[in-house]
Tab-separated table of N, CA and C in Angstrom:
chain	number	residue	atom	x	y	z
A	1	MET	N	-1.668	-8.250	7.833
A	1	MET	CA	-2.950	-8.032	7.198
A	1	MET	C	-2.753	-7.886	5.688
A	2	THR	N	-3.571	-8.581	4.917
A	2	THR	CA	-3.477	-8.490	3.464
A	2	THR	C	-4.457	-7.454	2.936
A	3	THR	N	-4.103	-6.870	1.814
A	3	THR	CA	-4.922	-5.836	1.204
A	3	THR	C	-5.194	-6.196	-0.246
A	4	GLY	N	-6.467	-6.115	-0.664
A	4	GLY	CA	-6.791	-6.287	-2.072
A	4	GLY	C	-6.779	-7.727	-2.533
A	5	LEU	N	-6.471	-7.911	-3.785
A	5	LEU	CA	-6.488	-9.221	-4.429
A	5	LEU	C	-5.310	-10.071	-3.980
A	6	GLN	N	-5.544	-11.356	-3.866
A	6	GLN	CA	-4.492	-12.292	-3.490
A	6	GLN	C	-4.420	-13.396	-4.538
A	7	LEU	N	-3.231	-13.791	-4.913
A	7	LEU	CA	-3.037	-14.920	-5.807
A	7	LEU	C	-1.610	-15.401	-5.709
A	8	ASP	N	-1.383	-16.572	-6.236
A	8	ASP	CA	-0.042	-17.141	-6.287
A	8	ASP	C	0.704	-16.431	-7.414
A	9	PRO	N	1.873	-15.849	-7.159
A	9	PRO	CA	2.610	-15.154	-8.218
A	9	PRO	C	2.878	-16.013	-9.448
A	10	GLY	N	2.898	-17.330	-9.280
A	10	GLY	CA	3.098	-18.227	-10.416
A	10	GLY	C	1.953	-18.195	-11.414
A	11	GLU	N	0.807	-17.654	-11.003
A	11	GLU	CA	-0.331	-17.537	-11.901
A	11	GLU	C	-0.136	-16.410	-12.925
A	12	LEU	N	0.823	-15.530	-12.685
A	12	LEU	CA	1.128	-14.453	-13.631
A	12	LEU	C	2.011	-15.058	-14.721
A	13	ASP	N	1.394	-15.793	-15.640
A	13	ASP	CA	2.165	-16.590	-16.591
A	13	ASP	C	1.994	-16.173	-18.058
A	14	GLN	N	1.372	-15.028	-18.300
A	14	GLN	CA	1.167	-14.555	-19.671
A	14	GLN	C	1.816	-13.182	-19.843
A	15	ARG	N	2.568	-13.019	-20.932
A	15	ARG	CA	3.185	-11.719	-21.224
A	15	ARG	C	2.172	-10.870	-21.973
A	16	VAL	N	1.865	-9.702	-21.438
A	16	VAL	CA	0.876	-8.798	-22.019
A	16	VAL	C	1.540	-7.443	-22.229
A	17	THR	N	1.343	-6.882	-23.414
A	17	THR	CA	1.875	-5.557	-23.719
A	17	THR	C	0.826	-4.511	-23.392
A	18	ILE	N	1.237	-3.478	-22.691
A	18	ILE	CA	0.369	-2.347	-22.382
A	18	ILE	C	0.748	-1.237	-23.350
A	19	ARG	N	-0.248	-0.691	-24.063
A	19	ARG	CA	0.030	0.350	-25.053
A	19	ARG	C	-0.738	1.614	-24.684
A	20	GLU	N	-0.174	2.764	-25.053
A	20	GLU	CA	-0.828	4.044	-24.812
A	20	GLU	C	-0.829	4.877	-26.089
A	21	GLN	N	-1.806	5.770	-26.180
A	21	GLN	CA	-1.879	6.660	-27.332
A	21	GLN	C	-0.953	7.850	-27.108
A	22	VAL	N	-0.270	8.242	-28.184
A	22	VAL	CA	0.659	9.366	-28.124
A	22	VAL	C	0.368	10.291	-29.300
A	23	GLU	N	0.293	11.573	-29.021
A	23	GLU	CA	0.110	12.565	-30.078
A	23	GLU	C	1.475	13.100	-30.494
A	24	THR	N	1.720	13.119	-31.804
A	24	THR	CA	2.964	13.674	-32.321
A	24	THR	C	2.628	14.705	-33.390
A	25	SER	N	3.480	15.660	-33.534
A	25	SER	CA	3.283	16.699	-34.549
A	25	SER	C	3.420	16.089	-35.938
A	26	ASP	N	2.542	16.514	-36.838
A	26	ASP	CA	2.638	16.005	-38.208
A	26	ASP	C	3.452	16.939	-39.105
A	27	GLY	N	4.008	18.017	-38.529
A	27	GLY	CA	4.846	18.933	-39.287
A	27	GLY	C	4.070	19.979	-40.059
A	28	ALA	N	2.755	19.891	-40.059
A	28	ALA	CA	1.930	20.845	-40.795
A	28	ALA	C	0.982	21.584	-39.856
A	29	GLY	N	1.317	21.615	-38.577
A	29	GLY	CA	0.499	22.311	-37.599
A	29	GLY	C	-0.539	21.438	-36.919
A	30	GLY	N	-0.654	20.206	-37.321
A	30	GLY	CA	-1.607	19.275	-36.714
A	30	GLY	C	-0.891	18.198	-35.918
A	31	THR	N	-1.642	17.236	-35.496
A	31	THR	CA	-1.061	16.123	-34.756
A	31	THR	C	-1.548	14.791	-35.316
A	32	THR	N	-0.765	13.786	-35.078
A	32	THR	CA	-1.106	12.421	-35.443
A	32	THR	C	-1.121	11.598	-34.162
A	33	VAL	N	-2.158	10.777	-34.010
A	33	VAL	CA	-2.263	9.932	-32.824
A	33	VAL	C	-1.827	8.521	-33.203
A	34	THR	N	-0.873	7.998	-32.456
A	34	THR	CA	-0.387	6.637	-32.674
A	34	THR	C	-0.346	5.909	-31.331
A	35	TRP	N	-0.199	4.607	-31.397
A	35	TRP	CA	-0.056	3.793	-30.194
A	35	TRP	C	1.405	3.414	-30.042
A	36	GLN	N	1.894	3.428	-28.806
A	36	GLN	CA	3.244	2.959	-28.542
A	36	GLN	C	3.241	2.097	-27.287
A	37	ASP	N	4.220	1.207	-27.213
A	37	ASP	CA	4.328	0.340	-26.040
A	37	ASP	C	4.637	1.179	-24.811
A	38	TRP	N	3.883	0.945	-23.767
A	38	TRP	CA	4.102	1.594	-22.475
A	38	TRP	C	4.882	0.661	-21.563
A	39	GLY	N	4.617	-0.630	-21.707
A	39	GLY	CA	5.319	-1.607	-20.899
A	39	GLY	C	4.844	-3.017	-21.217
A	40	ILE	N	5.595	-3.986	-20.779
A	40	ILE	CA	5.227	-5.391	-20.926
A	40	ILE	C	5.246	-5.985	-19.524
A	41	ARG	N	4.158	-6.671	-19.164
A	41	ARG	CA	4.030	-7.207	-17.815
A	41	ARG	C	3.565	-8.662	-17.858
A	42	TRP	N	3.934	-9.391	-16.831
A	42	TRP	CA	3.405	-10.740	-16.623
A	42	TRP	C	2.035	-10.581	-15.988
A	43	MET	N	1.039	-11.285	-16.542
A	43	MET	CA	-0.320	-11.188	-16.024
A	43	MET	C	-0.998	-12.554	-16.019
A	44	LYS	N	-1.996	-12.651	-15.191
A	44	LYS	CA	-2.912	-13.789	-15.227
A	44	LYS	C	-4.061	-13.359	-16.143
A	45	VAL	N	-4.412	-14.190	-17.113
A	45	VAL	CA	-5.470	-13.855	-18.057
A	45	VAL	C	-6.530	-14.934	-17.995
A	46	ARG	N	-7.790	-14.516	-17.909
A	46	ARG	CA	-8.872	-15.494	-17.967
A	46	ARG	C	-10.122	-14.831	-18.518
A	47	THR	N	-10.870	-15.616	-19.271
A	47	THR	CA	-12.139	-15.111	-19.768
A	47	THR	C	-13.112	-15.100	-18.603
A	48	MET	N	-13.992	-14.139	-18.605
A	48	MET	CA	-14.940	-14.004	-17.513
A	48	MET	C	-16.017	-15.073	-17.607
A	49	SER	N	-16.500	-15.524	-16.463
A	49	SER	CA	-17.564	-16.532	-16.422
A	49	SER	C	-18.851	-15.941	-17.007
A	50	GLY	N	-19.768	-16.790	-17.338
A	50	GLY	CA	-21.029	-16.333	-17.907
A	50	GLY	C	-21.750	-15.329	-17.027
A	51	GLU	N	-21.786	-15.587	-15.731
A	51	GLU	CA	-22.470	-14.689	-14.800
A	51	GLU	C	-21.782	-13.327	-14.731
A	52	ARG	N	-20.468	-13.336	-14.610
A	52	ARG	CA	-19.731	-12.059	-14.555
A	52	ARG	C	-19.806	-11.335	-15.881
A	53	ARG	N	-19.766	-12.081	-16.988
A	53	ARG	CA	-19.869	-11.465	-18.304
A	53	ARG	C	-21.241	-10.817	-18.471
A	54	TYR	N	-22.291	-11.479	-18.001
A	54	TYR	CA	-23.637	-10.924	-18.082
A	54	TYR	C	-23.722	-9.633	-17.272
A	55	ALA	N	-23.176	-9.637	-16.057
A	55	ALA	CA	-23.197	-8.435	-15.218
A	55	ALA	C	-22.415	-7.300	-15.874
A	56	ALA	N	-21.270	-7.625	-16.465
A	56	ALA	CA	-20.458	-6.602	-17.125
A	56	ALA	C	-21.167	-6.049	-18.350
A	57	ALA	N	-21.959	-6.872	-19.026
A	57	ALA	CA	-22.674	-6.423	-20.222
A	57	ALA	C	-23.758	-5.410	-19.882
A	58	GLN	N	-24.157	-5.340	-18.616
A	58	GLN	CA	-25.192	-4.390	-18.205
A	58	GLN	C	-24.632	-2.981	-18.017
A	59	THR	N	-23.343	-2.824	-18.105
A	59	THR	CA	-22.714	-1.520	-17.946
A	59	THR	C	-22.563	-0.842	-19.307
A	60	ASP	N	-22.071	0.382	-19.287
A	60	ASP	CA	-21.852	1.125	-20.527
A	60	ASP	C	-20.715	0.534	-21.353
A	61	TYR	N	-19.873	-0.255	-20.734
A	61	TYR	CA	-18.709	-0.806	-21.423
A	61	TYR	C	-18.609	-2.291	-21.103
A	62	PRO	N	-19.214	-3.152	-21.918
A	62	PRO	CA	-19.179	-4.583	-21.619
A	62	PRO	C	-17.743	-5.131	-21.649
A	63	ARG	N	-17.464	-6.059	-20.743
A	63	ARG	CA	-16.136	-6.667	-20.664
A	63	ARG	C	-16.255	-8.176	-20.776
A	64	ASP	N	-15.192	-8.825	-21.286
A	64	ASP	CA	-15.246	-10.277	-21.413
A	64	ASP	C	-13.975	-10.984	-20.970
A	65	THR	N	-12.929	-10.232	-20.649
A	65	THR	CA	-11.658	-10.842	-20.262
A	65	THR	C	-11.111	-10.112	-19.048
A	66	GLU	N	-10.508	-10.886	-18.155
A	66	GLU	CA	-9.971	-10.332	-16.922
A	66	GLU	C	-8.457	-10.540	-16.888
A	67	PHE	N	-7.729	-9.485	-16.608
A	67	PHE	CA	-6.271	-9.521	-16.492
A	67	PHE	C	-5.918	-9.140	-15.057
A	68	THR	N	-5.016	-9.890	-14.436
A	68	THR	CA	-4.537	-9.541	-13.101
A	68	THR	C	-3.027	-9.375	-13.190
A	69	MET	N	-2.532	-8.284	-12.622
A	69	MET	CA	-1.107	-7.983	-12.684
A	69	MET	C	-0.643	-7.390	-11.365
A	70	ARG	N	0.666	-7.325	-11.193
A	70	ARG	CA	1.205	-6.606	-10.038
A	70	ARG	C	0.778	-5.148	-10.168
A	71	ARG	N	0.427	-4.553	-9.063
A	71	ARG	CA	-0.110	-3.202	-9.063
A	71	ARG	C	0.871	-2.214	-9.702
A	72	ASP	N	0.335	-1.373	-10.576
A	72	ASP	CA	1.096	-0.296	-11.206
A	72	ASP	C	0.134	0.862	-11.412
A	73	ALA	N	0.281	1.905	-10.609
A	73	ALA	CA	-0.640	3.038	-10.645
A	73	ALA	C	-0.609	3.785	-11.975
A	74	GLY	N	0.381	3.534	-12.807
A	74	GLY	CA	0.479	4.214	-14.088
A	74	GLY	C	-0.465	3.687	-15.147
A	75	VAL	N	-1.042	2.523	-14.929
A	75	VAL	CA	-1.966	1.932	-15.900
A	75	VAL	C	-3.324	2.628	-15.768
A	76	THR	N	-3.876	3.089	-16.908
A	76	THR	CA	-5.151	3.798	-16.898
A	76	THR	C	-6.130	3.172	-17.882
A	77	GLU	N	-7.385	3.565	-17.783
A	77	GLU	CA	-8.426	3.042	-18.659
A	77	GLU	C	-8.307	3.556	-20.092
A	78	ASP	N	-7.438	4.526	-20.338
A	78	ASP	CA	-7.206	5.024	-21.698
A	78	ASP	C	-6.255	4.126	-22.481
A	79	MET	N	-5.611	3.214	-21.813
A	79	MET	CA	-4.622	2.337	-22.444
A	79	MET	C	-5.294	1.110	-23.056
A	80	ALA	N	-4.508	0.335	-23.763
A	80	ALA	CA	-4.977	-0.917	-24.352
A	80	ALA	C	-4.012	-2.023	-23.959
A	81	LEU	N	-4.515	-3.233	-23.913
A	81	LEU	CA	-3.696	-4.413	-23.650
A	81	LEU	C	-3.628	-5.226	-24.929
A	82	VAL	N	-2.451	-5.754	-25.240
A	82	VAL	CA	-2.292	-6.612	-26.409
A	82	VAL	C	-1.784	-7.956	-25.911
A	83	TRP	N	-2.557	-9.006	-26.210
A	83	TRP	CA	-2.239	-10.360	-25.759
A	83	TRP	C	-2.617	-11.334	-26.867
A	84	ASN	N	-1.712	-12.207	-27.208
A	84	ASN	CA	-1.937	-13.211	-28.258
A	84	ASN	C	-2.412	-12.589	-29.573
A	85	GLY	N	-1.850	-11.443	-29.920
A	85	GLY	CA	-2.178	-10.802	-31.189
A	85	GLY	C	-3.514	-10.097	-31.227
A	86	GLU	N	-4.156	-9.935	-30.088
A	86	GLU	CA	-5.464	-9.276	-30.033
A	86	GLU	C	-5.397	-8.083	-29.089
A	87	ALA	N	-6.097	-7.008	-29.460
A	87	ALA	CA	-6.137	-5.813	-28.620
A	87	ALA	C	-7.370	-5.857	-27.722
A	88	PHE	N	-7.199	-5.376	-26.494
A	88	PHE	CA	-8.268	-5.328	-25.509
A	88	PHE	C	-8.377	-3.905	-24.976
A	89	GLY	N	-9.558	-3.339	-25.033
A	89	GLY	CA	-9.799	-2.030	-24.439
A	89	GLY	C	-10.083	-2.205	-22.959
A	90	ILE	N	-9.491	-1.372	-22.131
A	90	ILE	CA	-9.673	-1.454	-20.679
A	90	ILE	C	-10.984	-0.772	-20.307
A	91	GLY	N	-11.835	-1.499	-19.612
A	91	GLY	CA	-13.117	-0.957	-19.192
A	91	GLY	C	-13.156	-0.581	-17.724
A	92	PHE	N	-12.402	-1.319	-16.902
A	92	PHE	CA	-12.442	-1.085	-15.459
A	92	PHE	C	-11.153	-1.600	-14.836
A	93	ILE	N	-10.611	-0.835	-13.906
A	93	ILE	CA	-9.423	-1.253	-13.162
A	93	ILE	C	-9.796	-1.320	-11.685
A	94	GLU	N	-9.642	-2.496	-11.091
A	94	GLU	CA	-9.879	-2.670	-9.662
A	94	GLU	C	-8.533	-2.545	-8.960
A	95	ASP	N	-8.342	-1.410	-8.300
A	95	ASP	CA	-7.078	-1.105	-7.639
A	95	ASP	C	-7.374	-0.793	-6.182
A	96	HIS	N	-6.808	-1.567	-5.281
A	96	HIS	CA	-7.089	-1.408	-3.855
A	96	HIS	C	-6.084	-0.499	-3.150
A	97	GLY	N	-5.352	0.293	-3.900
A	97	GLY	CA	-4.462	1.261	-3.278
A	97	GLY	C	-3.006	0.836	-3.240
A	98	PRO	N	-2.159	1.745	-2.746
A	98	PRO	CA	-0.707	1.549	-2.821
A	98	PRO	C	-0.155	0.367	-2.044
A	99	ARG	N	-0.884	-0.162	-1.084
A	99	ARG	CA	-0.374	-1.310	-0.318
A	99	ARG	C	-0.819	-2.634	-0.906
A	100	ALA	N	-1.698	-2.592	-1.898
A	100	ALA	CA	-2.185	-3.825	-2.521
A	100	ALA	C	-1.139	-4.365	-3.486
A	101	PRO	N	-0.896	-5.664	-3.468
A	101	PRO	CA	0.130	-6.215	-4.358
A	101	PRO	C	-0.327	-6.365	-5.809
A	102	TYR	N	-1.624	-6.502	-6.043
A	102	TYR	CA	-2.127	-6.774	-7.388
A	102	TYR	C	-3.300	-5.859	-7.722
A	103	MET	N	-3.563	-5.756	-9.011
A	103	MET	CA	-4.759	-5.074	-9.482
A	103	MET	C	-5.387	-5.907	-10.584
A	104	ARG	N	-6.707	-5.784	-10.729
A	104	ARG	CA	-7.445	-6.546	-11.720
A	104	ARG	C	-7.987	-5.586	-12.763
A	105	ILE	N	-7.871	-5.986	-14.034
A	105	ILE	CA	-8.331	-5.164	-15.150
A	105	ILE	C	-9.389	-5.948	-15.913
A	106	GLU	N	-10.558	-5.343	-16.085
A	106	GLU	CA	-11.589	-5.938	-16.923
A	106	GLU	C	-11.496	-5.272	-18.282
A	107	ALA	N	-11.485	-6.082	-19.330
A	107	ALA	CA	-11.267	-5.548	-20.677
A	107	ALA	C	-12.197	-6.221	-21.679
A	108	ARG	N	-12.319	-5.589	-22.842
A	108	ARG	CA	-13.159	-6.131	-23.905
A	108	ARG	C	-12.278	-6.505	-25.085
A	109	SER	N	-12.386	-7.754	-25.505
A	109	SER	CA	-11.596	-8.216	-26.641
A	109	SER	C	-12.110	-7.582	-27.919
A	110	GLY	N	-11.203	-7.374	-28.862
A	110	GLY	CA	-11.560	-6.802	-30.154
A	110	GLY	C	-11.720	-5.294	-30.121
A	111	ASP	N	-11.603	-4.694	-28.956
A	111	ASP	CA	-11.721	-3.249	-28.856
A	111	ASP	C	-10.336	-2.625	-29.018
A	112	LYS	N	-10.300	-1.428	-29.527
A	112	LYS	CA	-9.053	-0.692	-29.736
A	112	LYS	C	-8.101	-1.443	-30.658
A	113	GLN	N	-8.641	-2.019	-31.734
A	113	GLN	CA	-7.822	-2.771	-32.685
A	113	GLN	C	-6.725	-1.911	-33.304
A	114	ASP	N	-6.939	-0.584	-33.332
A	114	ASP	CA	-5.892	0.278	-33.868
A	114	ASP	C	-4.631	0.254	-33.004
A	115	ALA	N	-4.731	-0.276	-31.801
A	115	ALA	CA	-3.549	-0.391	-30.929
A	115	ALA	C	-2.579	-1.462	-31.427
A	116	LEU	N	-3.011	-2.278	-32.379
A	116	LEU	CA	-2.135	-3.312	-32.914
A	116	LEU	C	-1.113	-2.770	-33.901
A	117	SER	N	-1.362	-1.589	-34.440
A	117	SER	CA	-0.435	-1.045	-35.459
A	117	SER	C	0.661	-0.236	-34.838
């Protein structure tokens, strides 16, 4: 029995960097927030169709790009994806649980641009 999303592993043909925000002490009693690489994964990347993009735009966080990767429970909506020099804010993660081989991430291009630095 299969669980969750199914695809040919050969479709995971794009290298995508996953970045997370990290707070570090600034030495004066405060903190500085920076982005650091959390991991690099092979993913399938595709822009969402007009119909799916329209449906996503009706939510609080419109999405325009879909990333599919091997399941990793450590990936959260607070992270950012960097692909082809552009940052994507994660809006939704479709995760079918620990037995599912893949998870799908809906993201918005141009969001979280500070993740590029």
